[in-house]
Short mmCIF file of C-alpha atoms and ligand atoms in Angstrom, two decimals:
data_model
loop_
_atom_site.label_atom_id
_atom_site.label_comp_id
_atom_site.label_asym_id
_atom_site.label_seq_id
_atom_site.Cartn_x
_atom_site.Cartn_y
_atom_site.Cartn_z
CA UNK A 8 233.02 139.74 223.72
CA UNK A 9 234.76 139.03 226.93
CA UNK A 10 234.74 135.30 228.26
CA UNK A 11 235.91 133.88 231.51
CA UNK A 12 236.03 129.81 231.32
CA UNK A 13 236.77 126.89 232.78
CA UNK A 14 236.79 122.98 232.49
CA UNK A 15 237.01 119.74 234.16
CA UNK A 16 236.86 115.91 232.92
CA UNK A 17 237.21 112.68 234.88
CA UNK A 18 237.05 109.07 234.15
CA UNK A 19 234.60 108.22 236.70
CA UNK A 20 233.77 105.41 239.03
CA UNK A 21 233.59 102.95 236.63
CA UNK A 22 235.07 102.88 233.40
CA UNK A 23 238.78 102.13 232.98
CA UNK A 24 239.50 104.87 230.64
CA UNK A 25 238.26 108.63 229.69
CA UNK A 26 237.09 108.71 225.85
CA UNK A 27 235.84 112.26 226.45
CA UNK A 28 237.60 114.73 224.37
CA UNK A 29 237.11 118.60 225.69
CA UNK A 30 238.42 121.82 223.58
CA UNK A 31 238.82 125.45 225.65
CA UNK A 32 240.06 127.92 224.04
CA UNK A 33 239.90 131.44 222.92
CA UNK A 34 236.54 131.87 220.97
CA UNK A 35 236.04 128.06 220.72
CA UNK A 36 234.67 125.54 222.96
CA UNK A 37 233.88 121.88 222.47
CA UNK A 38 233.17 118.70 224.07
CA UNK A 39 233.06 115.38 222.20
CA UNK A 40 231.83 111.92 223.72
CA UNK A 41 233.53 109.22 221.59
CA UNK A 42 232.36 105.77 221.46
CA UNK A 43 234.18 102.68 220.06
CA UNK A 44 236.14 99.21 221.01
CA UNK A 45 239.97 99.08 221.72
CA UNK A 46 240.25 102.51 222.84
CA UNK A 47 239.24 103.67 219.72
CA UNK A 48 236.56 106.07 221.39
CA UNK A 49 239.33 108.11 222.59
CA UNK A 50 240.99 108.29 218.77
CA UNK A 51 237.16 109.59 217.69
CA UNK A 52 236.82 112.47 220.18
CA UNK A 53 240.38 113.32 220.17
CA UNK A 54 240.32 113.82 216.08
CA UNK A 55 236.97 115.57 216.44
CA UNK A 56 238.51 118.26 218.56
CA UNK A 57 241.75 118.39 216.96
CA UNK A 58 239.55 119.12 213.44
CA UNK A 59 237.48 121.63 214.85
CA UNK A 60 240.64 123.37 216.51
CA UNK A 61 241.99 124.28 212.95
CA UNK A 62 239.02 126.64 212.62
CA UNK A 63 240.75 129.09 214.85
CA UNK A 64 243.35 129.70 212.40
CA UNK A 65 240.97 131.65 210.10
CA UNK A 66 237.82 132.59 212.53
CA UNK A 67 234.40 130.51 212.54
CA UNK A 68 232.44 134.07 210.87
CA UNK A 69 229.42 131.63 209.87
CA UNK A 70 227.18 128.91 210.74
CA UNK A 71 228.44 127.62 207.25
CA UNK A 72 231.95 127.52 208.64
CA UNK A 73 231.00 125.93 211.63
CA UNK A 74 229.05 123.16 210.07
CA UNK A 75 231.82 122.81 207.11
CA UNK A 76 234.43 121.96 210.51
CA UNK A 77 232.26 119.55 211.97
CA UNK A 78 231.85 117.76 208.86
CA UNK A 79 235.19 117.74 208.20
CA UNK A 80 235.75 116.28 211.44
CA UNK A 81 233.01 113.51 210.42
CA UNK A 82 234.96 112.86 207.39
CA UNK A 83 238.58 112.97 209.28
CA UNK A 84 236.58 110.00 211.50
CA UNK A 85 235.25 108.07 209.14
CA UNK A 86 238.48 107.76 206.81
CA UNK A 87 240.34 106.66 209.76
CA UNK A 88 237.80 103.74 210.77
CA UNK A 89 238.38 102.62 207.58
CA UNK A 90 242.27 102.44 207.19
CA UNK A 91 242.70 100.70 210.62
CA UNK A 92 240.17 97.51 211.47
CA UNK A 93 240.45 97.99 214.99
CA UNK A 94 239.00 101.48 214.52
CA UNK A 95 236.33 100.19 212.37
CA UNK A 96 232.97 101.54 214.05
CA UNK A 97 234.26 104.02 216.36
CA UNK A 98 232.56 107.88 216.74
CA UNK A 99 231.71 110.70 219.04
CA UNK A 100 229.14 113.14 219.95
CA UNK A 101 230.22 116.47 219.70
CA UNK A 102 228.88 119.84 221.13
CA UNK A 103 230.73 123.27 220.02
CA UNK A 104 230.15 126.72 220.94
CA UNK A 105 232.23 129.13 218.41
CA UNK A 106 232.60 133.16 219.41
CA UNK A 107 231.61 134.85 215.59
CA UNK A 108 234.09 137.59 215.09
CA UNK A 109 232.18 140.72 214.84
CA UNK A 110 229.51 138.82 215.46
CA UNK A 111 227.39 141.54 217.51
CA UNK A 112 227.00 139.35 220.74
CA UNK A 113 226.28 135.96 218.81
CA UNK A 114 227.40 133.06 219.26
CA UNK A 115 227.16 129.42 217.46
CA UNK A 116 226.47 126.40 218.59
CA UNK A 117 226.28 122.83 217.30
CA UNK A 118 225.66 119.31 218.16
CA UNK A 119 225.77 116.20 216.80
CA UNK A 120 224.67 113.46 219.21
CA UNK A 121 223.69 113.95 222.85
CA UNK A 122 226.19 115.87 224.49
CA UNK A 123 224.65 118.90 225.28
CA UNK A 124 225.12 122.73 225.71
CA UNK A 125 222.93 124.55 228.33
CA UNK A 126 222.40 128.26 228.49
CA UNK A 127 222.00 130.08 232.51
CA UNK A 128 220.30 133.53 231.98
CA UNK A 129 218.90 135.66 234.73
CA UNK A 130 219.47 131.91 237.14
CA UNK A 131 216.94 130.29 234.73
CA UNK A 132 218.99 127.40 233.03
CA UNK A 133 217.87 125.69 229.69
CA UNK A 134 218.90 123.32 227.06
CA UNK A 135 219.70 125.34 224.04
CA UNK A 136 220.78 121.90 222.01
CA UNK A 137 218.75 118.94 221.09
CA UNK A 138 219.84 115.16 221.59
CA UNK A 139 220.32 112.73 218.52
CA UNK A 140 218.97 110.13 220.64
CA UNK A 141 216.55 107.12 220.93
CA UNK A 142 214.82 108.94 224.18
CA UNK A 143 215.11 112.17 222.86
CA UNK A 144 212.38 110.66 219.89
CA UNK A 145 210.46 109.17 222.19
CA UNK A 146 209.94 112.26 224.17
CA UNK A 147 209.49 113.95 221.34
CA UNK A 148 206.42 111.84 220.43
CA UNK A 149 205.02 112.15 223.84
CA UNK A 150 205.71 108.42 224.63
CA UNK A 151 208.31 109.37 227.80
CA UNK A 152 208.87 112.61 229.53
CA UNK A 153 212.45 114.39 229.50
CA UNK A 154 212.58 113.01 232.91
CA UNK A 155 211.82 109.80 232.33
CA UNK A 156 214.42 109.93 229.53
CA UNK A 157 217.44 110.43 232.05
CA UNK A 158 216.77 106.75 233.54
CA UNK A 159 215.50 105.00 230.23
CA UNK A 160 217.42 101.95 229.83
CA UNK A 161 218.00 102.77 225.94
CA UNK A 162 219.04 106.39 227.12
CA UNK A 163 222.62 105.43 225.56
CA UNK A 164 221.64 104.79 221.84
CA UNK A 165 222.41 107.81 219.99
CA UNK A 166 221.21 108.06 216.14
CA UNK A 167 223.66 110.77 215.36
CA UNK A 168 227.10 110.68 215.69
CA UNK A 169 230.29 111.82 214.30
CA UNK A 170 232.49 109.58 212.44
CA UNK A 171 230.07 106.94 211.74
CA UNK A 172 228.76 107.26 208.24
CA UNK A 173 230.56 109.53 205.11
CA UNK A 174 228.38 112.32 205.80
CA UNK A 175 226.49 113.58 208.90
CA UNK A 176 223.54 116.37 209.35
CA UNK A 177 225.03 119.05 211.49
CA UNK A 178 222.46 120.91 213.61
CA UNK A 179 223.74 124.58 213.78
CA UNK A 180 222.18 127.66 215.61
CA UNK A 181 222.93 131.41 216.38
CA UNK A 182 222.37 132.34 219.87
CA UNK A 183 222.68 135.85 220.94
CA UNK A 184 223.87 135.67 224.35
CA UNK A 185 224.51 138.94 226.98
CA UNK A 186 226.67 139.88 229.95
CA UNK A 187 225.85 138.14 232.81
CA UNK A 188 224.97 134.68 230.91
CA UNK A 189 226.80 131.05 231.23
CA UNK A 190 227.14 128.39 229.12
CA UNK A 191 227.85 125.09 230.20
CA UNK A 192 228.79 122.20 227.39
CA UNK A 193 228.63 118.60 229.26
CA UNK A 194 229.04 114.99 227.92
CA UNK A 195 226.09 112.52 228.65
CA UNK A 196 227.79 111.31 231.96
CA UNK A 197 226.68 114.42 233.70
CA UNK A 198 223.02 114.77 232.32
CA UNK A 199 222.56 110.85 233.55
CA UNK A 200 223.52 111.29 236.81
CA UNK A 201 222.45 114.74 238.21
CA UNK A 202 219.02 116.40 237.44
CA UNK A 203 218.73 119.52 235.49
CA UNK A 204 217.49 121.36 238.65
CA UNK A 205 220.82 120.59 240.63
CA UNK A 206 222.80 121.24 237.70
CA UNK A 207 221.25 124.52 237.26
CA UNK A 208 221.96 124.91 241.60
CA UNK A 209 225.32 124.18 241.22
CA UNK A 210 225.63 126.61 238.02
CA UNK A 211 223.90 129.53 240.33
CA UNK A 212 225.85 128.67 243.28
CA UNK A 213 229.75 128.61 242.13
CA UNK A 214 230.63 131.69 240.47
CA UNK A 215 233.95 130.88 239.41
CA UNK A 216 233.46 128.49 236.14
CA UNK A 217 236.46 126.03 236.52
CA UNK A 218 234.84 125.82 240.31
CA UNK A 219 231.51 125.44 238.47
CA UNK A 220 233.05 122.52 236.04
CA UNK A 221 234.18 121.05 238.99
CA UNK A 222 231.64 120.57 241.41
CA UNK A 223 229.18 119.12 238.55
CA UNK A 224 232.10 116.08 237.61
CA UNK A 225 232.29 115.79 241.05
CA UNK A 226 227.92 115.64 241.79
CA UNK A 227 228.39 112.92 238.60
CA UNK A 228 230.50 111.21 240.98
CA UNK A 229 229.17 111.03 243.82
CA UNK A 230 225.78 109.80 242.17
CA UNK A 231 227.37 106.53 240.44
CA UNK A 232 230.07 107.82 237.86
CA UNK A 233 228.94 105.27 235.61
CA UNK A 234 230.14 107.02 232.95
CA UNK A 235 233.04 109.77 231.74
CA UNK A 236 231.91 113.49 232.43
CA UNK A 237 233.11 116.04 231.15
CA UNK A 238 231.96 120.23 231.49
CA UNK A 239 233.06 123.34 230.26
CA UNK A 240 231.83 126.47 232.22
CA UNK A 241 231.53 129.66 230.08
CA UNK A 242 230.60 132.93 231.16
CA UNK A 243 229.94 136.25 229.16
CA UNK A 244 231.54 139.10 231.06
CA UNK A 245 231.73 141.62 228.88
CA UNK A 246 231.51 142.99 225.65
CA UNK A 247 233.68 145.79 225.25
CA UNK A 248 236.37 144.48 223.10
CA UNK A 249 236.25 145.84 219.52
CA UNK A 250 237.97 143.52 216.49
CA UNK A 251 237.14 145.13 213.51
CA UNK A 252 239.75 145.45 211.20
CA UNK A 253 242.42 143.47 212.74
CA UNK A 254 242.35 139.56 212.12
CA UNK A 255 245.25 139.08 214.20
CA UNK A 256 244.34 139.73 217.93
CA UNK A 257 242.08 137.27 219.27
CA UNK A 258 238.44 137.92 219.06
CA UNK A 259 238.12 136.78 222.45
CA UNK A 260 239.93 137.73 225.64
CA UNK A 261 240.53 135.36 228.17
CA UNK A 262 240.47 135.97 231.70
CA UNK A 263 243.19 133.38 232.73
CA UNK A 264 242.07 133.62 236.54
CA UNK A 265 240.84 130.21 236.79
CA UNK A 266 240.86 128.70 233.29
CA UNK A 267 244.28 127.74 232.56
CA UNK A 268 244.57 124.05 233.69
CA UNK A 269 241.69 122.41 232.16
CA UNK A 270 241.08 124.93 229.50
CA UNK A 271 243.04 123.20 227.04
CA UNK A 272 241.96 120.53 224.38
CA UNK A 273 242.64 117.61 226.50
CA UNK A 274 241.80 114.51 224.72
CA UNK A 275 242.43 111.79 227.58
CA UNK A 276 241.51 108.14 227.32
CA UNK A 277 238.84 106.77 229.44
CA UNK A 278 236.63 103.38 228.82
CA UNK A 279 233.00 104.59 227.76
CA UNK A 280 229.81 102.19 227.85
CA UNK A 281 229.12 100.51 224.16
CA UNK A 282 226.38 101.95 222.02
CA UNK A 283 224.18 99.48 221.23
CA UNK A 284 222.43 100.73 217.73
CA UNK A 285 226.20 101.77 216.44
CA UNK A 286 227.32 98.36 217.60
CA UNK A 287 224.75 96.93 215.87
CA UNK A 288 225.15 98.63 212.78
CA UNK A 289 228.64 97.43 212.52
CA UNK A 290 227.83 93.82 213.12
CA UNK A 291 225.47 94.07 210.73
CA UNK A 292 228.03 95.38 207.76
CA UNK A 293 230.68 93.18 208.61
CA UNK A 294 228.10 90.07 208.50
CA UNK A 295 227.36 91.30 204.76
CA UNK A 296 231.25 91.46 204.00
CA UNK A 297 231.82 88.51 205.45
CA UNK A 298 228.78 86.70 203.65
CA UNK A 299 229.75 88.80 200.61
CA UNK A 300 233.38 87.37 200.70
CA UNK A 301 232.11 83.31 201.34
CA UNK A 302 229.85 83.59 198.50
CA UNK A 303 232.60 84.96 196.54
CA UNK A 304 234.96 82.27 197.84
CA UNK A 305 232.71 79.84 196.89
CA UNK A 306 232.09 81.06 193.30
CA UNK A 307 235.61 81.41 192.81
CA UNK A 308 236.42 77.78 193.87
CA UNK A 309 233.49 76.66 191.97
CA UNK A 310 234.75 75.18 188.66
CA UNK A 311 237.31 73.40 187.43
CA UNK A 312 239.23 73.99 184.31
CA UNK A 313 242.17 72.45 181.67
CA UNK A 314 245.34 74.25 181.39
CA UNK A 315 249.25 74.02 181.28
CA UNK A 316 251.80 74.41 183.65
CA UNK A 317 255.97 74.20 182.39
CA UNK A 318 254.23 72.29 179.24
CA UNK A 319 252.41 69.38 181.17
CA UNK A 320 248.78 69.82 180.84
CA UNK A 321 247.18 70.20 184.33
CA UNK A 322 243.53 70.40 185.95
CA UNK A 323 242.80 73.36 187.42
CA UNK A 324 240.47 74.27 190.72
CA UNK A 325 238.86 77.43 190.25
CA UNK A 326 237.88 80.08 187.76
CA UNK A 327 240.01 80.61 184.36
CA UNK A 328 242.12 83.69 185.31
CA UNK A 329 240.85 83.73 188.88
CA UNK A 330 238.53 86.02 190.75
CA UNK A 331 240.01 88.95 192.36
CA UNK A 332 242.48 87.55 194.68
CA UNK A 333 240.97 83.99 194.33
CA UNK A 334 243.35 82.78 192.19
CA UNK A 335 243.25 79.23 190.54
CA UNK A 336 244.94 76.21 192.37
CA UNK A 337 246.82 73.13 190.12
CA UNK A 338 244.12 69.67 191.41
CA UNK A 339 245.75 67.04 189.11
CA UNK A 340 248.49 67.08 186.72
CA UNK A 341 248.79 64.83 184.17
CA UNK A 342 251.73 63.22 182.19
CA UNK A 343 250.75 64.64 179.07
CA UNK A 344 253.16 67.43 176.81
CA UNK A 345 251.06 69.85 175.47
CA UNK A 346 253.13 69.90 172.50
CA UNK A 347 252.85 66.33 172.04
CA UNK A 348 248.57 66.83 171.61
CA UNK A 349 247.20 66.98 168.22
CA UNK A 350 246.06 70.60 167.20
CA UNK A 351 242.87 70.28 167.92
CA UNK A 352 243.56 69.51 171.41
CA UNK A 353 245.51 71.88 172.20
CA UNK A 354 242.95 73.95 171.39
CA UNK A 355 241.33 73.04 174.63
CA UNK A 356 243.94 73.39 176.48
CA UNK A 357 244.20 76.99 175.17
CA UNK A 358 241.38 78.08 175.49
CA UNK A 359 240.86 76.71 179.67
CA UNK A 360 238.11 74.47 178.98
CA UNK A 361 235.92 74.23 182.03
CA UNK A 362 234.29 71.69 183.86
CA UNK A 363 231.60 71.78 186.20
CA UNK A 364 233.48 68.94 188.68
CA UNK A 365 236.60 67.19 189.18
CA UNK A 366 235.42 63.98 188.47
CA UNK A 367 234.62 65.31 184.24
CA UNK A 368 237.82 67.25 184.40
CA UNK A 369 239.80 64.08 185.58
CA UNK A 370 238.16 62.23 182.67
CA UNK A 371 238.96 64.68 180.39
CA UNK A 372 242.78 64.42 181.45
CA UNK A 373 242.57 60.16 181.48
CA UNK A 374 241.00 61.11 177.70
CA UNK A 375 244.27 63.04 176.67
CA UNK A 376 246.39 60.76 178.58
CA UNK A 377 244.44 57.90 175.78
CA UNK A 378 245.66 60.56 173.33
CA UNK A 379 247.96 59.49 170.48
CA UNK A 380 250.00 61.82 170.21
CA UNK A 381 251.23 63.97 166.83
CA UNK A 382 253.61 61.69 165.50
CA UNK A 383 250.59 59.52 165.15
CA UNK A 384 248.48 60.12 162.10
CA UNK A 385 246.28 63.00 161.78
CA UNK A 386 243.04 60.64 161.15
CA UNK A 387 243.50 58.80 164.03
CA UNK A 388 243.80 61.83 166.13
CA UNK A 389 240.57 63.59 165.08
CA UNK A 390 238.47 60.84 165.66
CA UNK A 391 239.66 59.62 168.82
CA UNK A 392 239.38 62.93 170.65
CA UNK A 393 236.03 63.50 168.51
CA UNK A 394 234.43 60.39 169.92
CA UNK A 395 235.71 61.29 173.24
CA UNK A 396 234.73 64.75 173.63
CA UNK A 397 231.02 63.62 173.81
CA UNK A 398 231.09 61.75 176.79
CA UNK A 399 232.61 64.84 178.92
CA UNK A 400 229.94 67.22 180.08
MG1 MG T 6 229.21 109.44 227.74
#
């Protein structure tokens, strides 16, 4: 399969920084729409490209393979967001279009979220992927039309993404595609602003694909540019190259005419708009760690309990032997030697006896402190701190 390609990405009018991610290369194409605080939108769709880039060292054969790399990429997300808190939250969409080797013509594509690949055949355009979206249900439900959908003021939430949970549902498809066709991948900035029908004019009308990429960034543009865009123009030019039998030439040729500049992964940085239900999400899970953690605190603070500390016996604030990192703080020490106490007592101080407030534990100490102490008789002893004993909770 021959392919002739190009690409283009841009900030746009009003973010401060591009968090698209794009990936043009021999045999596979990409374009990934991260989302996150701190910039870490950029880290999402950068990694997701990055991921899916290692596929090329042994061929995407397989809608298997294909969906194994974007999951990968999922979990190369995910494990990131969790080793660096400013990261925590942050995903992408991702749309990929892998060349099969030997593949007879087909082609893959997949999509997580709602960036999107469209298919131009014979000048009649469609949209071969479907969104992950909160518009994209309610058109499927008949409660909006597509149309309707591009305006929706919820046309942002996405229910899929990349990067977000420990797994992710990959939708994969084989597309058999012919000379003559284009493909065009495009982040959500493009489908907001322009209309399918112009994007389809501009497709027709520019026959050169990194003029094709171009032209719709700049249409996104001039309509608002509220948001990154980012297109890759593909067109099927021929398929005369045979691969069999030798892994090592590419499976695709590229015809470098046009493509060179932008047709490289190119994760650049860009500001993109929050998503609200993956914003939400994460306030939500840090409010139950955070609860979580208070009620722990609390538990772990709780109680009070009797020990020793360099062989003075002490009160104690918290939970014998602590709770996780809560560990016990000294509230009172007393003027008492432990070895001083009659067995018996000491027994208590052993074994951490606990008390359910510092006013019984402080008793308990003034109690010892009343203690006489060994070289007193044994009789003595016992029934003092027997007597005693009962009026501490
Ligand atoms: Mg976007």
């Amino acid at each position: 399969m021959q392919l002739r390609w190009g690409a283009h990405t841009d900030t746009g009018k009003v973010r401060q920084q591009n968090e698209d991610a794009l990936l043009a290369e021999a045999g596979l194409f990409a374009v990934a729409d991260g989302m996150g605080g701190h910039n870490a939108g950029e880290v999402a769709s950068a990694l997701a490209v990055t991921t899916l880039k290692t596929g090329l060292r042994e061929g995407i054969a397989t809608s298997d393979v294909l969906r194994n790399l974007v999951q990968q990429a999922n979990s190369v997300i995910y494990t990131a967001s969790l080793d660096d808190s400013t990261q925590v939250g942050m995903g992408t969409t991702l749309t990929a279009v892998a060349v099969v080797p030997e593949g007879d013509g087909h082609i893959l594509v997949a999509n997580v979220g709602d960036s999107r690949t469209y298919l131009l055949r014979n000048g009649e355009m469609r949209c071969v992927t479907t969104d992950h979206s909160y518009v994209q249900e309610l058109v499927n439900e008949g409660v909006i039309t597509a149309d309707d959908a591009r305006t929706h003021p919820r046309r942002n939430i996405v229910t899929r993404a990349l990067g977000i949970d420990r797994n992710v549902t990959v939708d994969v498809q084989s597309l058999r595609v012919e000379r003559g066709d284009r493909l065009m991948l495009c982040s959500d900035g493009l489908v907001d602003e322009v209309t399918d029908a112009d994007i389809a004019d501009v497709l027709r009308m520019h026959p050169i694909p990194n003029e094709a990429a171009q032209t719709l960034v700049h249409a996104a543009n001039a309509a608002g540019g509220r948001d990154n865009t980012t297109v890759v123009v593909i067109d099927v030019v021929g398929d005369d190259i045979d691969i069999s039998g030798d892994s090592t030439r590419p499976f695709v040729t590229p015809l470098q005419d046009d493509a060179t500049p932008a047709a490289i992964a190119v994760p650049e940085a860009k500001k993109k708009r929050s998503r609200v239900l993956i914003s939400l999400s994460v306030i939500v899970v840090v409010a139950i760690v955070a609860i979580g953690l208070s009620v722990l605190g609390m538990y772990a603070r709780s109680g009070y309990f009797i020990g020793e500390k360099d062989g003075v016996v002490v009160v104690y604030r918290g939970r014998p032997g602590g709770v996780l990192w809560f560990k016990p703080t000294i509230s009172a020490v007393s003027e008492v030697s432990v070895e001083d106490l009659p067995p018996d007592v000491v027994s208590d101080v052993e074994s951490e006896r606990t008390f359910s407030s510092s006013l019984t534990a402080q008793k308990f100490l003034q109690f010892l402190e009343s203690v006489p102490t060994t070289t007193t008789t044994s009789t003595t002893t016992t029934s003092t701190s027997s007597t005693t004993k009962t009026t501490v909770p």
